[in-house]
C-alpha cells in the first residue's frame, strides 16, 4: 500500500468502505429478513404439526368417545324407562303399590300435587310430578323402604318427611309411626313430532 499513490489509496479505501456498506445492506436488508421469515415458517410449521397431532389423536379416540356416548345413552334410556309417564298420578300409585309389595309399610292415602316444571336446573328437559302419601309403619321398616326406594330409582325422591306416633293403631302395634311424605318423580318427556312428520 505504500507504493500506491494517495489518490489510488483513497479510491481503494472508498471501494472497501462501499463494499462493506453494500454487504451490510445486503445482510440486514435481505439475509436477516430471510432468516426472520424462515423462523416464522418454522414456528408455523411446528404449530401445524401440533394441530395435526391433535386431530390425529381426536380421530383415534373418536371410537372411544362414540362407545362412551352409546353407554351413556343406554344408561339414560334405562333411567327413562323407570320415569313417570304423562298420567303421573296413575303411574305413581301403581309404581308405589308394586314397590311396596315387599315391605311392611301401610300406605293409606295418595294425594296428587300435580305436575310442574323442574326449576332446579335451567333448560332441564324433564318435568316433575309430586304425590303426597300418608301411612303407617315401624321406624326400621319405613327407613328400609325409603333407602331401598331412593337407591333403586334415582329419578324419584322422597321429600318433606313428617313422622309422628300413630294414634290409629291398637295396643298390640304400639311403636308404629304415622308418616307423611312427598314423592317427587321426573316425568319422561313426550317425543315431539319431527319436522318431516309435520309435513
CSV table of N, CA and C in Angstrom, one decimal, residues 26-184:
chain,number,residue,atom,x,y,z
A,26,UNK,N,-26.9,-5.7,2.2
A,26,UNK,CA,-27.4,-7.0,1.8
A,26,UNK,C,-27.8,-7.9,2.9
A,27,UNK,N,-26.9,-7.9,3.9
A,27,UNK,CA,-27.1,-8.8,5.1
A,27,UNK,C,-28.4,-8.3,5.8
A,28,UNK,N,-28.4,-7.0,6.2
A,28,UNK,CA,-29.6,-6.6,7.0
A,28,UNK,C,-30.9,-6.4,6.2
A,29,UNK,N,-30.7,-6.2,4.9
A,29,UNK,CA,-31.9,-6.0,4.1
A,29,UNK,C,-32.5,-7.3,3.6
A,30,UNK,N,-31.6,-8.3,3.2
A,30,UNK,CA,-32.1,-9.5,2.6
A,30,UNK,C,-31.9,-10.7,3.5
A,31,UNK,N,-30.7,-10.9,3.9
A,31,UNK,CA,-30.4,-12.2,4.6
A,31,UNK,C,-31.1,-12.2,6.0
A,32,UNK,N,-31.0,-11.1,6.8
A,32,UNK,CA,-31.6,-11.1,8.1
A,32,UNK,C,-33.2,-11.2,7.9
A,33,UNK,N,-33.7,-10.6,6.9
A,33,UNK,CA,-35.1,-10.7,6.7
A,33,UNK,C,-35.5,-12.1,6.3
A,34,UNK,N,-34.7,-12.7,5.5
A,34,UNK,CA,-35.0,-14.1,5.1
A,34,UNK,C,-34.9,-15.0,6.3
A,35,UNK,N,-33.9,-14.8,7.2
A,35,UNK,CA,-33.8,-15.6,8.4
A,35,UNK,C,-35.0,-15.4,9.3
A,36,UNK,N,-35.5,-14.2,9.5
A,36,UNK,CA,-36.8,-14.0,10.2
A,36,UNK,C,-37.9,-14.7,9.6
A,37,UNK,N,-38.0,-14.7,8.3
A,37,UNK,CA,-39.1,-15.4,7.6
A,37,UNK,C,-39.0,-16.9,7.8
A,38,UNK,N,-37.8,-17.4,7.8
A,38,UNK,CA,-37.6,-18.8,8.0
A,38,UNK,C,-38.0,-19.2,9.4
A,39,UNK,N,-37.6,-18.4,10.4
A,39,UNK,CA,-38.0,-18.7,11.8
A,39,UNK,C,-39.6,-18.7,11.9
A,40,UNK,N,-40.2,-17.7,11.2
A,40,UNK,CA,-41.7,-17.7,11.3
A,40,UNK,C,-42.3,-18.9,10.6
A,41,UNK,N,-41.7,-19.3,9.5
A,41,UNK,CA,-42.2,-20.5,8.8
A,41,UNK,C,-42.0,-21.8,9.7
A,42,UNK,N,-40.8,-21.8,10.4
A,42,UNK,CA,-40.5,-23.0,11.3
A,42,UNK,C,-41.6,-23.0,12.4
A,43,UNK,N,-41.9,-21.9,12.9
A,43,UNK,CA,-42.9,-21.8,14.0
A,43,UNK,C,-44.2,-22.2,13.5
A,44,UNK,N,-44.7,-21.7,12.4
A,44,UNK,CA,-46.0,-22.0,11.9
A,44,UNK,C,-46.0,-23.5,11.5
A,45,UNK,N,-44.9,-24.0,11.0
A,45,UNK,CA,-44.9,-25.5,10.6
A,45,UNK,C,-45.0,-26.3,11.9
A,46,UNK,N,-44.4,-25.9,13.0
A,46,UNK,CA,-44.5,-26.6,14.3
A,46,UNK,C,-45.9,-26.6,14.8
A,47,UNK,N,-46.5,-25.4,14.7
A,47,UNK,CA,-47.9,-25.2,15.1
A,47,UNK,C,-48.9,-26.1,14.3
A,48,UNK,N,-48.6,-26.2,13.0
A,48,UNK,CA,-49.4,-27.0,12.1
A,48,UNK,C,-49.2,-28.5,12.5
A,49,UNK,N,-48.0,-28.9,12.8
A,49,UNK,CA,-47.7,-30.3,13.2
A,49,UNK,C,-48.5,-30.6,14.5
A,50,UNK,N,-48.4,-29.6,15.5
A,50,UNK,CA,-49.2,-29.8,16.7
A,50,UNK,C,-50.7,-30.0,16.5
A,51,UNK,N,-51.2,-29.2,15.6
A,51,UNK,CA,-52.6,-29.3,15.3
A,51,UNK,C,-52.9,-30.6,14.6
A,52,UNK,N,-52.1,-31.0,13.7
A,52,UNK,CA,-52.3,-32.3,13.0
A,52,UNK,C,-52.2,-33.5,14.1
A,53,UNK,N,-51.3,-33.4,15.0
A,53,UNK,CA,-51.2,-34.4,16.1
A,53,UNK,C,-52.5,-34.4,16.9
A,54,UNK,N,-53.0,-33.2,17.2
A,54,UNK,CA,-54.3,-33.2,18.0
A,54,UNK,C,-55.4,-33.8,17.2
A,55,UNK,N,-55.5,-33.5,15.9
A,55,UNK,CA,-56.5,-34.0,15.0
A,55,UNK,C,-56.4,-35.6,15.0
A,56,UNK,N,-55.2,-36.0,14.8
A,56,UNK,CA,-55.0,-37.5,14.7
A,56,UNK,C,-55.4,-38.2,16.1
A,57,UNK,N,-55.0,-37.5,17.2
A,57,UNK,CA,-55.4,-38.1,18.5
A,57,UNK,C,-56.9,-38.1,18.7
A,58,UNK,N,-57.6,-37.0,18.2
A,58,UNK,CA,-59.0,-37.0,18.3
A,58,UNK,C,-59.7,-38.1,17.4
A,59,UNK,N,-59.1,-38.3,16.2
A,59,UNK,CA,-59.6,-39.3,15.3
A,59,UNK,C,-59.5,-40.7,16.0
A,60,UNK,N,-58.3,-40.9,16.6
A,60,UNK,CA,-58.0,-42.2,17.2
A,60,UNK,C,-59.0,-42.4,18.4
A,61,UNK,N,-59.3,-41.3,19.2
A,61,UNK,CA,-60.1,-41.5,20.3
A,61,UNK,C,-61.6,-41.4,20.0
A,62,UNK,N,-62.0,-41.1,18.7
A,62,UNK,CA,-63.4,-41.0,18.4
A,62,UNK,C,-64.2,-42.3,18.6
A,63,UNK,N,-63.5,-43.4,18.4
A,63,UNK,CA,-64.3,-44.7,18.7
A,63,UNK,C,-64.6,-44.8,20.2
A,64,UNK,N,-63.6,-44.4,21.0
A,64,UNK,CA,-63.9,-44.5,22.5
A,64,UNK,C,-65.0,-43.5,22.8
A,65,UNK,N,-64.9,-42.3,22.2
A,65,UNK,CA,-65.9,-41.3,22.6
A,65,UNK,C,-67.3,-41.8,22.1
A,66,UNK,N,-67.4,-42.4,21.0
A,66,UNK,CA,-68.7,-43.0,20.5
A,66,UNK,C,-69.2,-44.1,21.4
A,67,UNK,N,-68.2,-45.0,21.8
A,67,UNK,CA,-68.6,-46.0,22.8
A,67,UNK,C,-69.1,-45.5,24.1
A,68,UNK,N,-68.4,-44.4,24.6
A,68,UNK,CA,-68.9,-43.8,25.8
A,68,UNK,C,-70.2,-43.1,25.7
A,69,UNK,N,-70.4,-42.5,24.5
A,69,UNK,CA,-71.7,-41.9,24.2
A,69,UNK,C,-72.9,-42.9,24.2
A,70,UNK,N,-72.6,-44.0,23.5
A,70,UNK,CA,-73.6,-45.1,23.5
A,70,UNK,C,-73.9,-45.6,24.8
A,71,UNK,N,-72.9,-45.8,25.7
A,71,UNK,CA,-73.1,-46.3,27.0
A,71,UNK,C,-73.9,-45.3,27.9
A,72,UNK,N,-73.6,-44.0,27.7
A,72,UNK,CA,-74.4,-43.0,28.5
A,72,UNK,C,-75.8,-43.0,27.9
A,73,UNK,N,-76.0,-43.1,26.6
A,73,UNK,CA,-77.3,-43.1,26.0
A,73,UNK,C,-78.2,-44.3,26.5
A,74,UNK,N,-77.5,-45.5,26.6
A,74,UNK,CA,-78.2,-46.7,27.1
A,74,UNK,C,-78.6,-46.5,28.6
A,75,UNK,N,-77.7,-45.9,29.4
A,75,UNK,CA,-78.0,-45.7,30.8
A,75,UNK,C,-79.1,-44.7,31.0
A,76,UNK,N,-79.1,-43.6,30.1
A,76,UNK,CA,-80.2,-42.7,30.2
A,76,UNK,C,-81.5,-43.3,29.8
A,77,UNK,N,-81.5,-44.2,28.8
A,77,UNK,CA,-82.7,-44.9,28.3
A,77,UNK,C,-83.2,-45.8,29.5
A,78,UNK,N,-82.3,-46.4,30.2
A,78,UNK,CA,-82.7,-47.3,31.3
A,78,UNK,C,-83.4,-46.4,32.4
A,79,UNK,N,-82.8,-45.3,32.7
A,79,UNK,CA,-83.4,-44.4,33.7
A,79,UNK,C,-84.8,-43.9,33.2
A,80,UNK,N,-84.9,-43.5,32.0
A,80,UNK,CA,-86.1,-43.0,31.4
A,80,UNK,C,-87.2,-44.1,31.4
A,81,UNK,N,-86.8,-45.4,31.3
A,81,UNK,CA,-87.8,-46.4,31.4
A,81,UNK,C,-88.5,-46.5,32.7
A,82,UNK,N,-87.8,-46.0,33.8
A,82,UNK,CA,-88.4,-46.1,35.1
A,82,UNK,C,-89.1,-44.7,35.5
A,83,UNK,N,-89.1,-43.8,34.6
A,83,UNK,CA,-89.7,-42.5,34.9
A,83,UNK,C,-91.2,-42.5,34.7
A,84,UNK,N,-91.8,-41.5,35.3
A,84,UNK,CA,-93.3,-41.4,35.3
A,84,UNK,C,-93.7,-41.1,33.9
A,85,UNK,N,-94.9,-41.5,33.5
A,85,UNK,CA,-95.5,-41.2,32.2
A,85,UNK,C,-96.3,-39.9,32.4
A,86,UNK,N,-97.0,-39.5,31.3
A,86,UNK,CA,-97.8,-38.3,31.3
A,86,UNK,C,-98.9,-38.3,32.4
A,87,UNK,N,-99.5,-39.5,32.6
A,87,UNK,CA,-100.5,-39.6,33.6
A,87,UNK,C,-99.8,-39.9,34.9
A,88,UNK,N,-99.3,-38.9,35.5
A,88,UNK,CA,-98.4,-39.1,36.7
A,88,UNK,C,-99.0,-39.7,37.9
A,89,UNK,N,-100.3,-39.3,38.2
A,89,UNK,CA,-100.9,-39.8,39.4
A,89,UNK,C,-101.1,-41.3,39.3
A,90,UNK,N,-101.7,-41.8,38.2
A,90,UNK,CA,-102.0,-43.2,38.0
A,90,UNK,C,-100.6,-44.0,38.0
A,91,UNK,N,-99.7,-43.5,37.3
A,91,UNK,CA,-98.3,-44.1,37.3
A,91,UNK,C,-97.8,-44.2,38.7
A,92,UNK,N,-97.8,-43.1,39.4
A,92,UNK,CA,-97.2,-43.1,40.8
A,92,UNK,C,-97.9,-44.1,41.7
A,93,UNK,N,-99.2,-44.2,41.6
A,93,UNK,CA,-100.0,-45.1,42.5
A,93,UNK,C,-99.6,-46.5,42.2
A,94,UNK,N,-99.6,-46.9,40.9
A,94,UNK,CA,-99.2,-48.2,40.5
A,94,UNK,C,-97.8,-48.5,40.9
A,95,UNK,N,-96.9,-47.6,40.6
A,95,UNK,CA,-95.5,-47.7,40.9
A,95,UNK,C,-95.2,-48.0,42.4
A,96,UNK,N,-95.9,-47.2,43.2
A,96,UNK,CA,-95.7,-47.3,44.7
A,96,UNK,C,-96.3,-48.6,45.2
A,97,UNK,N,-97.4,-49.0,44.7
A,97,UNK,CA,-98.1,-50.2,45.2
A,97,UNK,C,-97.2,-51.4,44.8
A,98,UNK,N,-96.6,-51.4,43.6
A,98,UNK,CA,-95.8,-52.5,43.2
A,98,UNK,C,-94.5,-52.6,44.0
A,99,UNK,N,-93.9,-51.4,44.2
A,99,UNK,CA,-92.7,-51.4,45.0
A,99,UNK,C,-92.9,-51.8,46.5
A,100,UNK,N,-94.1,-51.4,47.0
A,100,UNK,CA,-94.4,-51.6,48.4
A,100,UNK,C,-94.8,-53.1,48.7
A,101,UNK,N,-94.9,-53.9,47.7
A,101,UNK,CA,-95.3,-55.3,47.9
A,101,UNK,C,-94.4,-56.1,48.9
A,102,UNK,N,-93.1,-55.8,48.9
A,102,UNK,CA,-92.2,-56.5,49.7
A,102,UNK,C,-91.8,-55.8,51.1
A,103,UNK,N,-92.6,-54.8,51.4
A,103,UNK,CA,-92.3,-54.0,52.6
A,103,UNK,C,-93.5,-53.9,53.5
A,104,UNK,N,-93.3,-54.1,54.8
A,104,UNK,CA,-94.5,-53.9,55.8
A,104,UNK,C,-94.8,-52.5,56.1
A,105,UNK,N,-95.0,-51.7,55.0
A,105,UNK,CA,-95.4,-50.3,55.1
A,105,UNK,C,-96.8,-50.1,54.6
A,106,UNK,N,-97.7,-49.6,55.4
A,106,UNK,CA,-99.1,-49.4,55.0
A,106,UNK,C,-99.2,-48.0,54.5
A,107,UNK,N,-99.6,-47.9,53.2
A,107,UNK,CA,-99.8,-46.6,52.6
A,107,UNK,C,-101.3,-46.4,52.6
A,108,UNK,N,-101.8,-45.4,53.3
A,108,UNK,CA,-103.3,-45.2,53.4
A,108,UNK,C,-103.9,-44.3,52.4
A,109,UNK,N,-103.1,-43.3,52.0
A,109,UNK,CA,-103.7,-42.3,51.1
A,109,UNK,C,-102.7,-41.7,50.1
A,110,UNK,N,-103.1,-41.4,48.9
A,110,UNK,CA,-102.3,-40.8,47.9
A,110,UNK,C,-103.0,-39.5,47.5
A,111,UNK,N,-102.3,-38.4,47.6
A,111,UNK,CA,-102.8,-37.1,47.2
A,111,UNK,C,-101.9,-36.5,46.1
A,112,UNK,N,-102.5,-36.1,45.0
A,112,UNK,CA,-101.6,-35.6,43.9
A,112,UNK,C,-101.4,-34.1,44.1
A,113,UNK,N,-100.2,-33.7,44.0
A,113,UNK,CA,-99.9,-32.2,43.9
A,113,UNK,C,-99.7,-31.7,42.5
A,114,UNK,N,-99.8,-32.6,41.6
A,114,UNK,CA,-99.7,-32.3,40.2
A,114,UNK,C,-98.3,-32.2,39.6
A,115,UNK,N,-98.3,-31.8,38.3
A,115,UNK,CA,-97.0,-31.7,37.6
A,115,UNK,C,-96.5,-30.3,37.5
A,116,UNK,N,-95.2,-30.1,37.5
A,116,UNK,CA,-94.6,-28.8,37.5
A,116,UNK,C,-93.3,-28.8,36.7
A,117,UNK,N,-92.9,-27.7,36.3
A,117,UNK,CA,-91.6,-27.6,35.6
A,117,UNK,C,-90.5,-27.8,36.6
A,118,UNK,N,-89.4,-28.5,36.2
A,118,UNK,CA,-88.3,-28.7,37.1
A,118,UNK,C,-87.4,-27.4,37.0
A,119,UNK,N,-87.4,-26.6,38.1
A,119,UNK,CA,-86.7,-25.3,38.0
A,119,UNK,C,-85.4,-25.4,38.7
A,120,UNK,N,-84.9,-26.6,39.1
A,120,UNK,CA,-83.6,-26.7,39.8
A,120,UNK,C,-82.5,-26.4,38.8
A,121,UNK,N,-82.7,-26.8,37.5
A,121,UNK,CA,-81.7,-26.7,36.5
A,121,UNK,C,-82.3,-25.9,35.3
A,122,UNK,N,-81.5,-25.0,34.7
A,122,UNK,CA,-82.1,-24.3,33.6
A,122,UNK,C,-82.2,-25.2,32.4
A,123,UNK,N,-83.2,-25.0,31.6
A,123,UNK,CA,-83.4,-25.8,30.3
A,123,UNK,C,-83.4,-27.3,30.6
A,124,UNK,N,-83.9,-27.8,31.7
A,124,UNK,CA,-83.9,-29.2,32.1
A,124,UNK,C,-85.1,-29.8,31.3
A,125,UNK,N,-84.8,-30.9,30.6
A,125,UNK,CA,-85.9,-31.5,29.6
A,125,UNK,C,-87.0,-32.2,30.3
A,126,UNK,N,-86.9,-32.4,31.7
A,126,UNK,CA,-87.9,-33.2,32.4
A,126,UNK,C,-88.8,-32.3,33.2
A,127,UNK,N,-90.1,-32.7,33.4
A,127,UNK,CA,-91.0,-32.1,34.4
A,127,UNK,C,-90.9,-33.0,35.6
A,128,UNK,N,-91.6,-32.5,36.7
A,128,UNK,CA,-91.6,-33.3,37.9
A,128,UNK,C,-93.1,-33.4,38.3
A,129,UNK,N,-93.4,-34.6,38.9
A,129,UNK,CA,-94.8,-34.9,39.4
A,129,UNK,C,-94.7,-35.2,40.8
A,130,UNK,N,-95.5,-34.7,41.7
A,130,UNK,CA,-95.4,-34.9,43.1
A,130,UNK,C,-96.7,-35.5,43.6
A,131,UNK,N,-96.6,-36.5,44.5
A,131,UNK,CA,-97.7,-37.2,45.1
A,131,UNK,C,-97.3,-37.2,46.6
A,132,UNK,N,-98.3,-36.8,47.5
A,132,UNK,CA,-98.1,-36.9,48.9
A,132,UNK,C,-98.8,-38.2,49.4
A,133,UNK,N,-98.0,-39.0,50.1
A,133,UNK,CA,-98.6,-40.2,50.6
A,133,UNK,C,-98.6,-40.2,52.2
A,134,UNK,N,-99.6,-40.8,52.8
A,134,UNK,CA,-99.6,-40.9,54.2
A,134,UNK,C,-99.8,-42.4,54.5
A,135,UNK,N,-99.4,-42.8,55.7
A,135,UNK,CA,-99.5,-44.2,56.1
A,135,UNK,C,-98.9,-44.4,57.4
A,136,UNK,N,-98.6,-45.7,57.7
A,136,UNK,CA,-98.2,-46.2,59.0
A,136,UNK,C,-97.1,-47.3,58.8
A,137,UNK,N,-96.1,-47.2,59.6
A,137,UNK,CA,-95.0,-48.3,59.6
A,137,UNK,C,-94.2,-48.1,60.8
A,138,UNK,N,-93.4,-49.2,61.1
A,138,UNK,CA,-92.4,-49.1,62.2
A,138,UNK,C,-91.2,-48.4,61.6
A,139,UNK,N,-90.5,-47.8,62.5
A,139,UNK,CA,-89.4,-46.9,62.1
A,139,UNK,C,-88.4,-47.6,61.2
A,140,UNK,N,-88.0,-48.8,61.6
A,140,UNK,CA,-86.9,-49.5,60.8
A,140,UNK,C,-87.5,-49.9,59.4
A,141,UNK,N,-88.7,-50.4,59.4
A,141,UNK,CA,-89.3,-50.7,58.1
A,141,UNK,C,-89.5,-49.5,57.2
A,142,UNK,N,-89.9,-48.4,57.7
A,142,UNK,CA,-90.0,-47.2,56.9
A,142,UNK,C,-88.6,-46.7,56.4
A,143,UNK,N,-87.6,-46.8,57.3
A,143,UNK,CA,-86.3,-46.4,56.8
A,143,UNK,C,-85.8,-47.3,55.7
A,144,UNK,N,-86.0,-48.6,55.8
A,144,UNK,CA,-85.5,-49.5,54.8
A,144,UNK,C,-86.3,-49.3,53.5
A,145,UNK,N,-87.6,-49.0,53.6
A,145,UNK,CA,-88.4,-48.7,52.4
A,145,UNK,C,-87.9,-47.5,51.7
A,146,UNK,N,-87.6,-46.4,52.4
A,146,UNK,CA,-87.1,-45.2,51.8
A,146,UNK,C,-85.8,-45.3,51.2
A,147,UNK,N,-84.8,-46.0,52.0
A,147,UNK,CA,-83.5,-46.2,51.5
A,147,UNK,C,-83.5,-47.0,50.2
A,148,UNK,N,-84.2,-48.1,50.2
A,148,UNK,CA,-84.2,-49.0,49.0
A,148,UNK,C,-84.9,-48.3,47.8
A,149,UNK,N,-85.9,-47.5,48.1
A,149,UNK,CA,-86.7,-46.8,47.1
A,149,UNK,C,-85.8,-45.8,46.4
A,150,UNK,N,-85.1,-45.0,47.1
A,150,UNK,CA,-84.2,-44.0,46.5
A,150,UNK,C,-83.0,-44.5,45.9
A,151,UNK,N,-82.4,-45.6,46.4
A,151,UNK,CA,-81.3,-46.2,45.8
A,151,UNK,C,-81.6,-46.9,44.5
A,152,UNK,N,-82.8,-47.5,44.4
A,152,UNK,CA,-83.2,-48.3,43.2
A,152,UNK,C,-83.7,-47.3,42.1
A,153,UNK,N,-84.3,-46.2,42.4
A,153,UNK,CA,-84.9,-45.3,41.4
A,153,UNK,C,-84.3,-43.9,41.6
A,154,UNK,N,-83.2,-43.6,40.9
A,154,UNK,CA,-82.5,-42.3,41.0
A,154,UNK,C,-83.4,-41.2,40.5
A,155,UNK,N,-84.4,-41.4,39.7
A,155,UNK,CA,-85.2,-40.3,39.2
A,155,UNK,C,-86.4,-40.0,40.1
A,156,UNK,N,-86.5,-40.6,41.2
A,156,UNK,CA,-87.6,-40.4,42.2
A,156,UNK,C,-87.0,-40.1,43.5
A,157,UNK,N,-87.5,-39.1,44.2
A,157,UNK,CA,-87.0,-38.6,45.5
A,157,UNK,C,-88.1,-38.5,46.5
A,158,UNK,N,-87.7,-38.8,47.8
A,158,UNK,CA,-88.6,-38.6,48.9
A,158,UNK,C,-88.3,-37.3,49.5
A,159,UNK,N,-89.3,-36.4,49.8
A,159,UNK,CA,-89.1,-35.1,50.3
A,159,UNK,C,-90.1,-34.8,51.4
A,160,UNK,N,-89.8,-33.9,52.3
A,160,UNK,CA,-90.8,-33.4,53.3
A,160,UNK,C,-91.4,-34.5,54.2
A,161,UNK,N,-90.5,-35.4,54.7
A,161,UNK,CA,-90.9,-36.5,55.5
A,161,UNK,C,-91.3,-36.0,56.9
A,162,UNK,N,-92.5,-36.3,57.3
A,162,UNK,CA,-93.0,-36.0,58.7
A,162,UNK,C,-93.4,-37.3,59.4
A,163,UNK,N,-92.9,-37.4,60.6
A,163,UNK,CA,-93.2,-38.6,61.4
A,163,UNK,C,-93.9,-38.2,62.8
A,164,UNK,N,-94.8,-39.1,63.2
A,164,UNK,CA,-95.5,-38.8,64.5
A,164,UNK,C,-96.0,-40.2,65.0
A,165,UNK,N,-96.2,-40.3,66.3
A,165,UNK,CA,-96.7,-41.6,66.8
A,165,UNK,C,-98.1,-41.8,66.1
A,166,UNK,N,-98.4,-43.0,65.8
A,166,UNK,CA,-99.6,-43.4,65.1
A,166,UNK,C,-100.7,-43.6,66.1
A,167,UNK,N,-101.7,-42.7,66.1
A,167,UNK,CA,-102.8,-42.8,67.1
A,167,UNK,C,-103.9,-43.8,66.6
A,168,UNK,N,-103.8,-44.2,65.4
A,168,UNK,CA,-104.9,-45.0,64.8
A,168,UNK,C,-104.6,-46.5,65.0
A,169,UNK,N,-103.6,-46.9,65.7
A,169,UNK,CA,-103.3,-48.3,65.8
A,169,UNK,C,-103.7,-48.8,67.2
A,170,UNK,N,-103.8,-50.1,67.3
A,170,UNK,CA,-104.2,-50.7,68.6
A,170,UNK,C,-103.0,-50.9,69.5
A,171,UNK,N,-103.2,-51.4,70.7
A,171,UNK,CA,-102.2,-51.5,71.7
A,171,UNK,C,-101.1,-52.6,71.3
A,172,UNK,N,-101.5,-53.5,70.4
A,172,UNK,CA,-100.5,-54.5,70.0
A,172,UNK,C,-99.5,-54.0,69.0
A,173,UNK,N,-99.8,-52.9,68.4
A,173,UNK,CA,-99.0,-52.3,67.4
A,173,UNK,C,-98.3,-51.0,67.9
A,174,UNK,N,-98.1,-50.9,69.2
A,174,UNK,CA,-97.5,-49.8,69.8
A,174,UNK,C,-96.1,-49.6,69.3
A,175,UNK,N,-95.7,-48.4,69.0
A,175,UNK,CA,-94.4,-48.1,68.4
A,175,UNK,C,-94.5,-47.8,66.9
A,176,UNK,N,-95.6,-48.0,66.4
A,176,UNK,CA,-95.8,-47.7,64.9
A,176,UNK,C,-95.8,-46.1,64.8
A,177,UNK,N,-95.3,-45.7,63.6
A,177,UNK,CA,-95.3,-44.3,63.4
A,177,UNK,C,-96.3,-44.0,62.2
A,178,UNK,N,-96.9,-42.8,62.3
A,178,UNK,CA,-97.7,-42.3,61.2
A,178,UNK,C,-96.7,-41.4,60.4
A,179,UNK,N,-96.7,-41.6,59.1
A,179,UNK,CA,-95.8,-40.8,58.2
A,179,UNK,C,-96.6,-40.0,57.2
A,180,UNK,N,-96.0,-39.0,56.7
A,180,UNK,CA,-96.5,-38.2,55.6
A,180,UNK,C,-95.2,-37.7,54.8
A,181,UNK,N,-95.2,-38.0,53.5
A,181,UNK,CA,-94.1,-37.6,52.7
A,181,UNK,C,-94.5,-37.3,51.3
A,182,UNK,N,-93.7,-36.5,50.6
A,182,UNK,CA,-93.9,-36.2,49.2
A,182,UNK,C,-93.0,-37.1,48.4
A,183,UNK,N,-93.5,-37.7,47.4
A,183,UNK,CA,-92.7,-38.5,46.4
A,183,UNK,C,-92.7,-37.6,45.1
A,184,UNK,N,-91.5,-37.3,44.7
A,184,UNK,CA,-91.3,-36.4,43.6
A,184,UNK,C,-90.6,-37.3,42.5
